[in-house]
């Protein structure tokens, strides 16, 4: 292979080889020196709280070479973290942000990957980073540290959770049922008896996947699910529980509306863009593109005005009677259907732990816990792990 330079006159022979080596060495030295200077400057920027460039995180904007909080968008970022912590999926959060007209700093719609990256981005807790340099508090924080940590833990659990949709039959306690011995998930297992009848159980995932030793026994699926649903319904029939939930919901109604300022800002920007197009038309600039842009802006303005009007309309406040009626609905539903059972468990159950002699149920209500002794259940509810023959992978 022969390299021919278009700018340097490099002759053939030994002199040309020497000159080429000198030019390449100088270019390499210049590149390395420039790289060191750039890296040194970027390190200084991080230590001083300056923005090094790249993609601006949603909820921030650049002012005076530094990232500052965009007060119109930041509340939606916090809401996205709270939604994920509360059980919403990334797709549902993406759809919520797009419905609220939240855009990326480049003006694009929010994508699934954008939300996934957002929920992992430590910049939202004020952490600035460049290479091996981490500066806590180097940026203005948007998300509180406890909320961010809770979201990371839930993402970790969801990443490792077994695929419930692939089960032959839905195991309703998946991702909420834990082994009391090792802390691993209790996951679905099915087996046949000597007559060929299929029985379904929850088994410690450490035992099922043969990743270690655990002495946790297997418990029948129907029995433990019926137990959890029954105990939850008893809890919901207690007057103290109803009163506490009513107080919490009534307090949440006073939460400040963060959507109106964003819509007003978007409406102002759209009106400015319409005025600019009209000014161009008055000056004689009238093309098909100009007309199409004007139609697009006017449609956008109408949509924003409708959303803004809906937000400003006085919403009927939720009354205490309505909340009580809503809670009473859970106690009167038909729990022979999977959907009703799933809704009850996802709403009120935080975690369940299985021990040799008891089951501990942790509710989402005021960190309340309840202990059920296994001696109060049927003796056949627990079976030794070795007594099952695997029947596929639920």
mmCIF file of C-alpha atoms in Angstrom:
data_model
loop_
_atom_site.group_PDB
_atom_site.id
_atom_site.type_symbol
_atom_site.label_atom_id
_atom_site.label_comp_id
_atom_site.label_asym_id
_atom_site.label_seq_id
_atom_site.Cartn_x
_atom_site.Cartn_y
_atom_site.Cartn_z
ATOM 1 C CA UNK A 1 0.000 0.000 0.000
ATOM 2 C CA UNK A 2 1.386 3.402 -0.961
ATOM 3 C CA UNK A 3 0.233 6.589 0.768
ATOM 4 C CA UNK A 4 0.109 9.675 -1.462
ATOM 5 C CA UNK A 5 -0.188 13.109 0.154
ATOM 6 C CA UNK A 6 -2.150 15.804 -1.628
ATOM 7 C CA UNK A 7 -0.659 18.657 0.419
ATOM 8 C CA UNK A 8 2.930 17.647 1.236
ATOM 9 C CA UNK A 9 5.492 17.101 -1.500
ATOM 10 C CA UNK A 10 7.072 13.833 -0.388
ATOM 11 C CA UNK A 11 9.698 12.467 -2.749
ATOM 12 C CA UNK A 12 10.467 8.853 -3.453
ATOM 13 C CA UNK A 13 13.406 7.148 -1.763
ATOM 14 C CA UNK A 14 14.926 7.293 1.688
ATOM 15 C CA UNK A 15 14.485 11.067 2.127
ATOM 16 C CA UNK A 16 10.757 10.732 1.437
ATOM 17 C CA UNK A 17 10.459 7.956 3.997
ATOM 18 C CA UNK A 18 12.242 10.093 6.603
ATOM 19 C CA UNK A 19 10.066 13.132 5.848
ATOM 20 C CA UNK A 20 6.895 11.062 5.980
ATOM 21 C CA UNK A 21 7.910 9.642 9.364
ATOM 22 C CA UNK A 22 8.593 13.144 10.699
ATOM 23 C CA UNK A 23 5.237 14.451 9.477
ATOM 24 C CA UNK A 24 3.374 11.477 10.938
ATOM 25 C CA UNK A 25 5.225 11.762 14.254
ATOM 26 C CA UNK A 26 4.470 15.467 14.510
ATOM 27 C CA UNK A 27 0.791 14.875 13.703
ATOM 28 C CA UNK A 28 0.625 12.126 16.339
ATOM 29 C CA UNK A 29 2.346 14.344 18.918
ATOM 30 C CA UNK A 30 0.014 17.254 18.117
ATOM 31 C CA UNK A 31 -3.051 15.003 18.377
ATOM 32 C CA UNK A 32 -1.915 13.528 21.717
ATOM 33 C CA UNK A 33 -1.082 16.962 23.125
ATOM 34 C CA UNK A 34 -4.427 18.364 21.973
ATOM 35 C CA UNK A 35 -6.226 15.393 23.543
ATOM 36 C CA UNK A 36 -4.485 15.991 26.867
ATOM 37 C CA UNK A 37 -5.440 19.663 26.812
ATOM 38 C CA UNK A 38 -9.067 18.881 25.945
ATOM 39 C CA UNK A 39 -9.347 16.234 28.676
ATOM 40 C CA UNK A 40 -7.739 18.580 31.194
ATOM 41 C CA UNK A 41 -10.153 21.336 30.241
ATOM 42 C CA UNK A 42 -13.171 19.026 30.493
ATOM 43 C CA UNK A 43 -12.036 17.847 33.932
ATOM 44 C CA UNK A 44 -11.822 21.455 35.037
ATOM 45 C CA UNK A 45 -15.316 22.070 33.668
ATOM 46 C CA UNK A 46 -16.741 19.202 35.708
ATOM 47 C CA UNK A 47 -15.064 20.412 38.895
ATOM 48 C CA UNK A 48 -16.416 23.922 38.265
ATOM 49 C CA UNK A 49 -19.924 22.689 37.448
ATOM 50 C CA UNK A 50 -19.674 23.596 33.758
ATOM 51 C CA UNK A 51 -21.377 21.669 30.952
ATOM 52 C CA UNK A 52 -19.039 19.669 28.724
ATOM 53 C CA UNK A 53 -21.446 19.354 25.834
ATOM 54 C CA UNK A 54 -23.297 16.369 24.454
ATOM 55 C CA UNK A 55 -26.956 15.485 24.917
ATOM 56 C CA UNK A 56 -28.762 17.726 27.374
ATOM 57 C CA UNK A 57 -30.834 15.647 29.837
ATOM 58 C CA UNK A 58 -34.591 16.191 29.659
ATOM 59 C CA UNK A 59 -35.524 18.656 32.391
ATOM 60 C CA UNK A 60 -32.352 20.734 32.101
ATOM 61 C CA UNK A 61 -31.244 23.621 29.904
ATOM 62 C CA UNK A 62 -27.899 25.344 29.374
ATOM 63 C CA UNK A 63 -27.322 28.837 30.731
ATOM 64 C CA UNK A 64 -23.881 30.458 30.983
ATOM 65 C CA UNK A 65 -22.194 27.161 30.017
ATOM 66 C CA UNK A 66 -23.849 25.345 32.927
ATOM 67 C CA UNK A 67 -26.806 22.997 33.259
ATOM 68 C CA UNK A 68 -29.730 24.548 35.106
ATOM 69 C CA UNK A 69 -33.129 23.097 35.949
ATOM 70 C CA UNK A 70 -35.927 23.750 33.460
ATOM 71 C CA UNK A 71 -38.672 24.574 35.945
ATOM 72 C CA UNK A 72 -41.406 23.877 33.395
ATOM 73 C CA UNK A 73 -40.273 20.343 32.606
ATOM 74 C CA UNK A 74 -38.598 19.235 35.852
ATOM 75 C CA UNK A 75 -41.887 18.406 37.674
ATOM 76 C CA UNK A 76 -42.718 15.888 34.947
ATOM 77 C CA UNK A 77 -39.330 14.212 35.441
ATOM 78 C CA UNK A 78 -40.078 13.772 39.143
ATOM 79 C CA UNK A 79 -43.542 12.471 38.259
ATOM 80 C CA UNK A 80 -42.006 9.940 35.852
ATOM 81 C CA UNK A 81 -39.797 8.571 38.647
ATOM 82 C CA UNK A 82 -42.786 8.384 41.000
ATOM 83 C CA UNK A 83 -44.857 6.589 38.374
ATOM 84 C CA UNK A 84 -42.186 3.947 37.859
ATOM 85 C CA UNK A 85 -41.820 3.486 41.597
ATOM 86 C CA UNK A 86 -45.602 3.115 41.807
ATOM 87 C CA UNK A 87 -45.714 0.274 39.299
ATOM 88 C CA UNK A 88 -46.136 1.952 35.911
ATOM 89 C CA UNK A 89 -44.197 0.549 32.955
ATOM 90 C CA UNK A 90 -41.692 2.478 30.868
ATOM 91 C CA UNK A 91 -44.121 2.470 27.924
ATOM 92 C CA UNK A 92 -46.879 3.960 30.075
ATOM 93 C CA UNK A 93 -44.500 6.666 31.327
ATOM 94 C CA UNK A 94 -43.433 7.403 27.736
ATOM 95 C CA UNK A 95 -47.066 7.783 26.656
ATOM 96 C CA UNK A 96 -47.784 10.005 29.676
ATOM 97 C CA UNK A 97 -44.890 12.366 28.895
ATOM 98 C CA UNK A 98 -45.843 12.578 25.227
ATOM 99 C CA UNK A 99 -49.470 13.278 26.144
ATOM 100 C CA UNK A 100 -48.265 16.140 28.343
ATOM 101 C CA UNK A 101 -46.257 17.526 25.396
ATOM 102 C CA UNK A 102 -42.925 17.060 27.136
ATOM 103 C CA UNK A 103 -40.186 17.204 24.492
ATOM 104 C CA UNK A 104 -36.494 16.423 24.373
ATOM 105 C CA UNK A 105 -34.139 19.434 24.309
ATOM 106 C CA UNK A 106 -34.045 18.962 20.513
ATOM 107 C CA UNK A 107 -37.829 19.181 20.300
ATOM 108 C CA UNK A 108 -38.464 15.494 19.599
ATOM 109 C CA UNK A 109 -41.011 13.198 21.197
ATOM 110 C CA UNK A 110 -40.037 11.059 24.169
ATOM 111 C CA UNK A 111 -39.073 7.497 23.211
ATOM 112 C CA UNK A 112 -38.920 4.265 25.202
ATOM 113 C CA UNK A 113 -35.106 4.406 25.285
ATOM 114 C CA UNK A 114 -35.190 8.017 26.417
ATOM 115 C CA UNK A 115 -37.315 7.102 29.451
ATOM 116 C CA UNK A 116 -35.176 4.061 30.209
ATOM 117 C CA UNK A 117 -32.016 6.208 30.105
ATOM 118 C CA UNK A 118 -33.710 8.935 32.143
ATOM 119 C CA UNK A 119 -34.556 6.564 34.994
ATOM 120 C CA UNK A 120 -30.888 5.502 35.236
ATOM 121 C CA UNK A 121 -29.291 8.944 34.775
ATOM 122 C CA UNK A 122 -27.506 9.983 37.978
ATOM 123 C CA UNK A 123 -27.401 13.593 36.824
ATOM 124 C CA UNK A 124 -30.939 13.933 38.154
ATOM 125 C CA UNK A 125 -29.607 13.563 41.721
ATOM 126 C CA UNK A 126 -26.981 16.262 41.051
ATOM 127 C CA UNK A 127 -24.049 13.973 40.254
ATOM 128 C CA UNK A 128 -21.594 15.279 37.648
ATOM 129 C CA UNK A 129 -19.172 12.811 36.067
ATOM 130 C CA UNK A 130 -16.344 12.792 33.530
ATOM 131 C CA UNK A 131 -14.250 9.654 33.144
ATOM 132 C CA UNK A 132 -13.079 8.685 36.637
ATOM 133 C CA UNK A 133 -14.082 12.016 38.203
ATOM 134 C CA UNK A 134 -17.411 12.052 40.071
ATOM 135 C CA UNK A 135 -18.606 15.265 41.681
ATOM 136 C CA UNK A 136 -21.642 14.858 43.978
ATOM 137 C CA UNK A 137 -23.637 18.074 43.964
ATOM 138 C CA UNK A 138 -21.911 19.276 40.815
ATOM 139 C CA UNK A 139 -25.298 19.835 39.185
ATOM 140 C CA UNK A 140 -28.644 21.103 40.475
ATOM 141 C CA UNK A 141 -30.659 18.018 41.476
ATOM 142 C CA UNK A 142 -34.184 17.346 40.223
ATOM 143 C CA UNK A 143 -35.011 13.963 41.771
ATOM 144 C CA UNK A 144 -34.643 13.313 45.525
ATOM 145 C CA UNK A 145 -32.029 10.696 46.402
ATOM 146 C CA UNK A 146 -34.471 8.291 48.185
ATOM 147 C CA UNK A 147 -36.817 8.291 45.175
ATOM 148 C CA UNK A 148 -33.933 7.691 42.751
ATOM 149 C CA UNK A 149 -32.607 4.799 44.861
ATOM 150 C CA UNK A 150 -36.075 3.236 45.056
ATOM 151 C CA UNK A 151 -36.398 3.383 41.261
ATOM 152 C CA UNK A 152 -32.979 1.754 40.779
ATOM 153 C CA UNK A 153 -33.970 -1.060 43.113
ATOM 154 C CA UNK A 154 -37.222 -1.669 41.246
ATOM 155 C CA UNK A 155 -35.408 -1.647 37.898
ATOM 156 C CA UNK A 156 -32.970 -4.200 39.290
ATOM 157 C CA UNK A 157 -35.844 -6.425 40.455
ATOM 158 C CA UNK A 158 -37.729 -6.112 37.160
ATOM 159 C CA UNK A 159 -34.577 -6.929 35.202
ATOM 160 C CA UNK A 160 -34.066 -10.158 37.155
ATOM 161 C CA UNK A 161 -37.741 -11.068 37.525
ATOM 162 C CA UNK A 162 -38.916 -14.192 35.688
ATOM 163 C CA UNK A 163 -41.119 -13.672 32.637
ATOM 164 C CA UNK A 164 -44.611 -14.022 34.044
ATOM 165 C CA UNK A 165 -46.280 -13.825 30.634
ATOM 166 C CA UNK A 166 -44.658 -17.075 29.522
ATOM 167 C CA UNK A 167 -46.275 -19.108 32.286
ATOM 168 C CA UNK A 168 -48.804 -21.801 31.517
ATOM 169 C CA UNK A 169 -50.951 -20.188 34.195
ATOM 170 C CA UNK A 170 -50.406 -16.743 35.671
ATOM 171 C CA UNK A 171 -48.663 -16.673 39.033
ATOM 172 C CA UNK A 172 -50.124 -13.532 40.583
ATOM 173 C CA UNK A 173 -47.532 -13.130 43.345
ATOM 174 C CA UNK A 174 -44.516 -13.069 41.008
ATOM 175 C CA UNK A 175 -42.134 -10.156 41.847
ATOM 176 C CA UNK A 176 -43.823 -9.746 45.250
ATOM 177 C CA UNK A 177 -43.219 -13.202 46.814
ATOM 178 C CA UNK A 178 -39.784 -13.748 48.426
ATOM 179 C CA UNK A 179 -38.034 -16.626 50.137
ATOM 180 C CA UNK A 180 -37.618 -15.844 53.831
ATOM 181 C CA UNK A 181 -34.352 -17.851 53.985
ATOM 182 C CA UNK A 182 -32.274 -16.368 51.155
ATOM 183 C CA UNK A 183 -34.367 -13.414 49.932
ATOM 184 C CA UNK A 184 -34.691 -14.765 46.372
ATOM 185 C CA UNK A 185 -37.924 -14.694 44.375
ATOM 186 C CA UNK A 186 -40.515 -17.414 44.844
ATOM 187 C CA UNK A 187 -41.394 -18.338 41.258
ATOM 188 C CA UNK A 188 -43.846 -20.613 39.506
ATOM 189 C CA UNK A 189 -43.352 -24.364 39.402
ATOM 190 C CA UNK A 190 -45.638 -27.166 38.220
ATOM 191 C CA UNK A 191 -45.492 -30.919 38.689
ATOM 192 C CA UNK A 192 -47.463 -34.117 38.109
ATOM 193 C CA UNK A 193 -48.610 -36.596 40.692
ATOM 194 C CA UNK A 194 -48.732 -40.337 40.100
ATOM 195 C CA UNK A 195 -52.098 -40.010 38.376
ATOM 196 C CA UNK A 196 -50.851 -37.413 35.891
ATOM 197 C CA UNK A 197 -52.701 -34.504 37.492
ATOM 198 C CA UNK A 198 -50.868 -31.164 37.331
ATOM 199 C CA UNK A 199 -50.245 -29.247 40.561
ATOM 200 C CA UNK A 200 -48.824 -25.737 40.726
ATOM 201 C CA UNK A 201 -46.572 -24.275 43.415
ATOM 202 C CA UNK A 202 -44.279 -21.416 44.303
ATOM 203 C CA UNK A 203 -40.641 -22.479 44.680
ATOM 204 C CA UNK A 204 -37.507 -20.540 45.671
ATOM 205 C CA UNK A 205 -35.716 -19.490 42.468
ATOM 206 C CA UNK A 206 -32.332 -20.441 43.950
ATOM 207 C CA UNK A 207 -33.507 -24.059 44.193
ATOM 208 C CA UNK A 208 -35.355 -24.076 40.869
ATOM 209 C CA UNK A 209 -32.435 -22.620 38.915
ATOM 210 C CA UNK A 210 -29.874 -24.641 40.910
ATOM 211 C CA UNK A 211 -27.834 -21.567 41.761
ATOM 212 C CA UNK A 212 -27.198 -22.564 45.356
ATOM 213 C CA UNK A 213 -28.656 -24.224 48.403
ATOM 214 C CA UNK A 214 -31.779 -23.174 50.235
ATOM 215 C CA UNK A 215 -34.010 -25.023 52.686
ATOM 216 C CA UNK A 216 -37.192 -23.199 51.747
ATOM 217 C CA UNK A 217 -40.154 -25.487 51.115
ATOM 218 C CA UNK A 218 -42.574 -25.290 48.220
ATOM 219 C CA UNK A 219 -46.076 -23.925 48.826
ATOM 220 C CA UNK A 220 -49.191 -24.522 46.790
ATOM 221 C CA UNK A 221 -50.107 -21.706 44.408
ATOM 222 C CA UNK A 222 -53.876 -21.687 44.976
ATOM 223 C CA UNK A 223 -53.590 -21.767 48.746
ATOM 224 C CA UNK A 224 -51.112 -18.904 49.165
ATOM 225 C CA UNK A 225 -52.857 -16.688 46.579
ATOM 226 C CA UNK A 226 -56.255 -17.247 48.218
ATOM 227 C CA UNK A 227 -54.668 -16.557 51.612
ATOM 228 C CA UNK A 228 -53.195 -13.217 50.450
ATOM 229 C CA UNK A 229 -56.450 -12.112 48.822
ATOM 230 C CA UNK A 230 -58.473 -13.065 51.902
ATOM 231 C CA UNK A 231 -56.172 -11.257 54.330
ATOM 232 C CA UNK A 232 -56.132 -8.159 52.111
ATOM 233 C CA UNK A 233 -59.924 -8.050 51.994
ATOM 234 C CA UNK A 234 -60.077 -8.348 55.784
ATOM 235 C CA UNK A 235 -57.629 -5.441 56.061
ATOM 236 C CA UNK A 236 -59.767 -3.324 53.714
ATOM 237 C CA UNK A 237 -62.861 -3.933 55.824
ATOM 238 C CA UNK A 238 -61.230 -2.324 58.870
ATOM 239 C CA UNK A 239 -62.501 1.186 59.532
ATOM 240 C CA UNK A 240 -59.065 2.460 60.627
ATOM 241 C CA UNK A 241 -57.597 1.427 57.280
ATOM 242 C CA UNK A 242 -60.338 3.153 55.305
ATOM 243 C CA UNK A 243 -60.008 6.363 57.356
ATOM 244 C CA UNK A 244 -56.212 6.484 56.870
ATOM 245 C CA UNK A 245 -56.417 5.970 53.090
ATOM 246 C CA UNK A 246 -59.117 8.645 52.835
ATOM 247 C CA UNK A 247 -56.869 11.136 54.666
ATOM 248 C CA UNK A 248 -53.956 10.357 52.342
ATOM 249 C CA UNK A 249 -56.019 10.828 49.162
ATOM 250 C CA UNK A 250 -57.617 14.055 50.370
ATOM 251 C CA UNK A 251 -54.152 15.437 51.149
ATOM 252 C CA UNK A 252 -52.873 14.546 47.660
ATOM 253 C CA UNK A 253 -55.625 16.650 46.074
ATOM 254 C CA UNK A 254 -53.878 19.771 47.301
ATOM 255 C CA UNK A 255 -50.834 18.971 45.178
ATOM 256 C CA UNK A 256 -49.834 21.907 42.961
ATOM 257 C CA UNK A 257 -50.720 21.653 39.284
ATOM 258 C CA UNK A 258 -47.456 21.631 37.284
ATOM 259 C CA UNK A 259 -49.016 21.162 33.843
ATOM 260 C CA UNK A 260 -50.535 24.611 33.278
ATOM 261 C CA UNK A 261 -47.194 26.547 33.252
ATOM 262 C CA UNK A 262 -45.739 24.169 30.645
ATOM 263 C CA UNK A 263 -48.803 24.455 28.398
ATOM 264 C CA UNK A 264 -48.789 28.247 28.706
ATOM 265 C CA UNK A 265 -45.102 28.315 27.745
ATOM 266 C CA UNK A 266 -45.758 26.083 24.717
ATOM 267 C CA UNK A 267 -48.711 28.260 23.694
ATOM 268 C CA UNK A 268 -46.537 31.388 23.884
ATOM 269 C CA UNK A 269 -43.832 29.794 21.730
ATOM 270 C CA UNK A 270 -46.406 28.661 19.160
ATOM 271 C CA UNK A 271 -47.977 32.121 18.958
ATOM 272 C CA UNK A 272 -44.521 33.652 18.460
ATOM 273 C CA UNK A 273 -43.830 31.214 15.628
ATOM 274 C CA UNK A 274 -47.188 32.091 13.995
ATOM 275 C CA UNK A 275 -46.383 35.813 14.207
ATOM 276 C CA UNK A 276 -43.005 35.197 12.560
ATOM 277 C CA UNK A 277 -44.637 33.313 9.676
ATOM 278 C CA UNK A 278 -47.255 36.056 9.249
ATOM 279 C CA UNK A 279 -44.495 38.673 9.202
ATOM 280 C CA UNK A 280 -42.729 36.725 6.461
ATOM 281 C CA UNK A 281 -45.957 36.561 4.445
ATOM 282 C CA UNK A 282 -46.483 40.330 4.804
ATOM 283 C CA UNK A 283 -42.981 40.841 3.408
ATOM 284 C CA UNK A 284 -43.871 38.810 0.329
ATOM 285 C CA UNK A 285 -42.428 35.433 1.299
ATOM 286 C CA UNK A 286 -45.330 33.128 0.438
ATOM 287 C CA UNK A 287 -44.603 29.551 -0.643
ATOM 288 C CA UNK A 288 -46.225 26.144 -0.250
ATOM 289 C CA UNK A 289 -43.864 25.447 2.631
ATOM 290 C CA UNK A 290 -44.840 28.699 4.354
ATOM 291 C CA UNK A 291 -48.546 27.902 4.107
ATOM 292 C CA UNK A 292 -48.026 24.311 5.316
ATOM 293 C CA UNK A 293 -46.009 25.570 8.282
ATOM 294 C CA UNK A 294 -48.705 28.109 9.153
ATOM 295 C CA UNK A 295 -51.409 25.421 9.043
ATOM 296 C CA UNK A 296 -49.285 23.156 11.231
ATOM 297 C CA UNK A 297 -48.711 25.898 13.821
ATOM 298 C CA UNK A 298 -52.381 26.853 13.931
ATOM 299 C CA UNK A 299 -53.387 23.209 14.473
ATOM 300 C CA UNK A 300 -50.790 22.910 17.221
ATOM 301 C CA UNK A 301 -52.085 26.088 18.846
ATOM 302 C CA UNK A 302 -55.655 24.759 18.863
ATOM 303 C CA UNK A 303 -54.555 21.480 20.478
ATOM 304 C CA UNK A 304 -52.584 23.281 23.192
ATOM 305 C CA UNK A 305 -55.483 25.661 23.874
ATOM 306 C CA UNK A 306 -57.859 22.709 24.307
ATOM 307 C CA UNK A 307 -55.494 21.004 26.765
ATOM 308 C CA UNK A 308 -54.921 24.273 28.609
ATOM 309 C CA UNK A 309 -58.664 24.892 28.872
ATOM 310 C CA UNK A 310 -59.223 21.387 30.217
ATOM 311 C CA UNK A 311 -56.536 21.913 32.853
ATOM 312 C CA UNK A 312 -57.952 25.276 33.911
ATOM 313 C CA UNK A 313 -61.503 23.981 34.199
ATOM 314 C CA UNK A 314 -62.476 23.420 37.784
ATOM 315 C CA UNK A 315 -62.190 19.672 38.286
ATOM 316 C CA UNK A 316 -64.736 18.214 40.722
ATOM 317 C CA UNK A 317 -62.907 17.456 43.928
ATOM 318 C CA UNK A 318 -62.922 13.847 45.022
ATOM 319 C CA UNK A 319 -65.081 13.549 48.092
ATOM 320 C CA UNK A 320 -64.491 11.318 51.075
ATOM 321 C CA UNK A 321 -67.670 9.412 50.243
ATOM 322 C CA UNK A 322 -66.366 8.654 46.746
ATOM 323 C CA UNK A 323 -63.065 7.330 48.126
ATOM 324 C CA UNK A 324 -64.873 5.101 50.582
ATOM 325 C CA UNK A 325 -67.088 3.825 47.785
ATOM 326 C CA UNK A 326 -64.018 3.104 45.679
ATOM 327 C CA UNK A 327 -62.419 1.088 48.490
ATOM 328 C CA UNK A 328 -65.649 -0.752 49.177
ATOM 329 C CA UNK A 329 -65.658 -1.842 45.540
ATOM 330 C CA UNK A 330 -62.596 -3.989 46.243
ATOM 331 C CA UNK A 331 -64.454 -5.839 48.975
ATOM 332 C CA UNK A 332 -67.461 -6.588 46.764
ATOM 333 C CA UNK A 333 -65.721 -7.658 43.535
ATOM 334 C CA UNK A 334 -65.922 -11.125 42.035
ATOM 335 C CA UNK A 335 -62.519 -12.600 42.836
ATOM 336 C CA UNK A 336 -63.050 -15.663 40.691
ATOM 337 C CA UNK A 337 -61.481 -13.689 37.807
ATOM 338 C CA UNK A 338 -57.734 -13.303 37.347
ATOM 339 C CA UNK A 339 -57.989 -9.591 36.527
ATOM 340 C CA UNK A 340 -59.711 -8.721 39.816
ATOM 341 C CA UNK A 341 -57.213 -10.739 41.821
ATOM 342 C CA UNK A 342 -54.277 -9.099 40.031
ATOM 343 C CA UNK A 343 -55.640 -5.591 40.602
ATOM 344 C CA UNK A 344 -56.133 -6.211 44.313
ATOM 345 C CA UNK A 345 -52.619 -7.651 44.770
ATOM 346 C CA UNK A 346 -50.861 -4.963 42.702
ATOM 347 C CA UNK A 347 -52.695 -2.179 44.542
ATOM 348 C CA UNK A 348 -52.294 -3.194 48.160
ATOM 349 C CA UNK A 349 -49.492 -5.802 48.473
ATOM 350 C CA UNK A 350 -45.892 -4.649 48.817
ATOM 351 C CA UNK A 351 -44.082 -7.925 49.568
ATOM 352 C CA UNK A 352 -44.648 -11.435 50.934
ATOM 353 C CA UNK A 353 -42.022 -13.536 52.733
ATOM 354 C CA UNK A 354 -42.217 -17.303 53.247
ATOM 355 C CA UNK A 355 -40.515 -18.898 56.286
ATOM 356 C CA UNK A 356 -40.659 -22.423 57.678
ATOM 357 C CA UNK A 357 -43.344 -21.575 60.196
ATOM 358 C CA UNK A 358 -44.996 -18.395 58.916
ATOM 359 C CA UNK A 359 -45.801 -16.022 56.072
ATOM 360 C CA UNK A 360 -45.243 -12.283 56.519
ATOM 361 C CA UNK A 361 -47.406 -9.957 54.419
ATOM 362 C CA UNK A 362 -46.267 -6.348 53.952
ATOM 363 C CA UNK A 363 -48.950 -3.975 52.681
ATOM 364 C CA UNK A 364 -48.574 -0.711 50.775
ATOM 365 C CA UNK A 365 -50.623 0.952 53.481
ATOM 366 C CA UNK A 366 -48.581 2.690 56.216
ATOM 367 C CA UNK A 367 -45.861 -0.008 56.148
ATOM 368 C CA UNK A 368 -48.297 -2.368 57.831
ATOM 369 C CA UNK A 369 -47.288 -6.032 58.197
ATOM 370 C CA UNK A 370 -49.247 -9.150 59.087
ATOM 371 C CA UNK A 371 -47.954 -12.565 60.124
ATOM 372 C CA UNK A 372 -49.789 -15.805 59.311
ATOM 373 C CA UNK A 373 -48.645 -19.022 61.028
ATOM 374 C CA UNK A 374 -48.382 -21.969 58.692
ATOM 375 C CA UNK A 375 -49.653 -24.202 61.479
ATOM 376 C CA UNK A 376 -53.035 -22.549 60.952
ATOM 377 C CA UNK A 377 -53.080 -23.768 57.339
ATOM 378 C CA UNK A 378 -53.616 -27.239 55.991
ATOM 379 C CA UNK A 379 -50.699 -29.605 56.472
ATOM 380 C CA UNK A 380 -50.771 -30.441 52.764
ATOM 381 C CA UNK A 381 -50.030 -26.843 51.800
ATOM 382 C CA UNK A 382 -46.293 -27.399 52.213
ATOM 383 C CA UNK A 383 -44.414 -30.186 50.458
ATOM 384 C CA UNK A 384 -40.704 -31.121 50.375
ATOM 385 C CA UNK A 385 -38.874 -29.768 47.339
ATOM 386 C CA UNK A 386 -37.747 -33.243 46.225
ATOM 387 C CA UNK A 387 -41.323 -34.597 45.913
ATOM 388 C CA UNK A 388 -42.052 -32.751 42.645
ATOM 389 C CA UNK A 389 -41.238 -33.834 39.128
ATOM 390 C CA UNK A 390 -40.781 -30.808 36.906
ATOM 391 C CA UNK A 391 -43.430 -30.197 34.270
ATOM 392 C CA UNK A 392 -41.926 -27.590 32.002
ATOM 393 C CA UNK A 393 -40.836 -24.114 33.046
ATOM 394 C CA UNK A 394 -43.770 -21.891 34.045
#
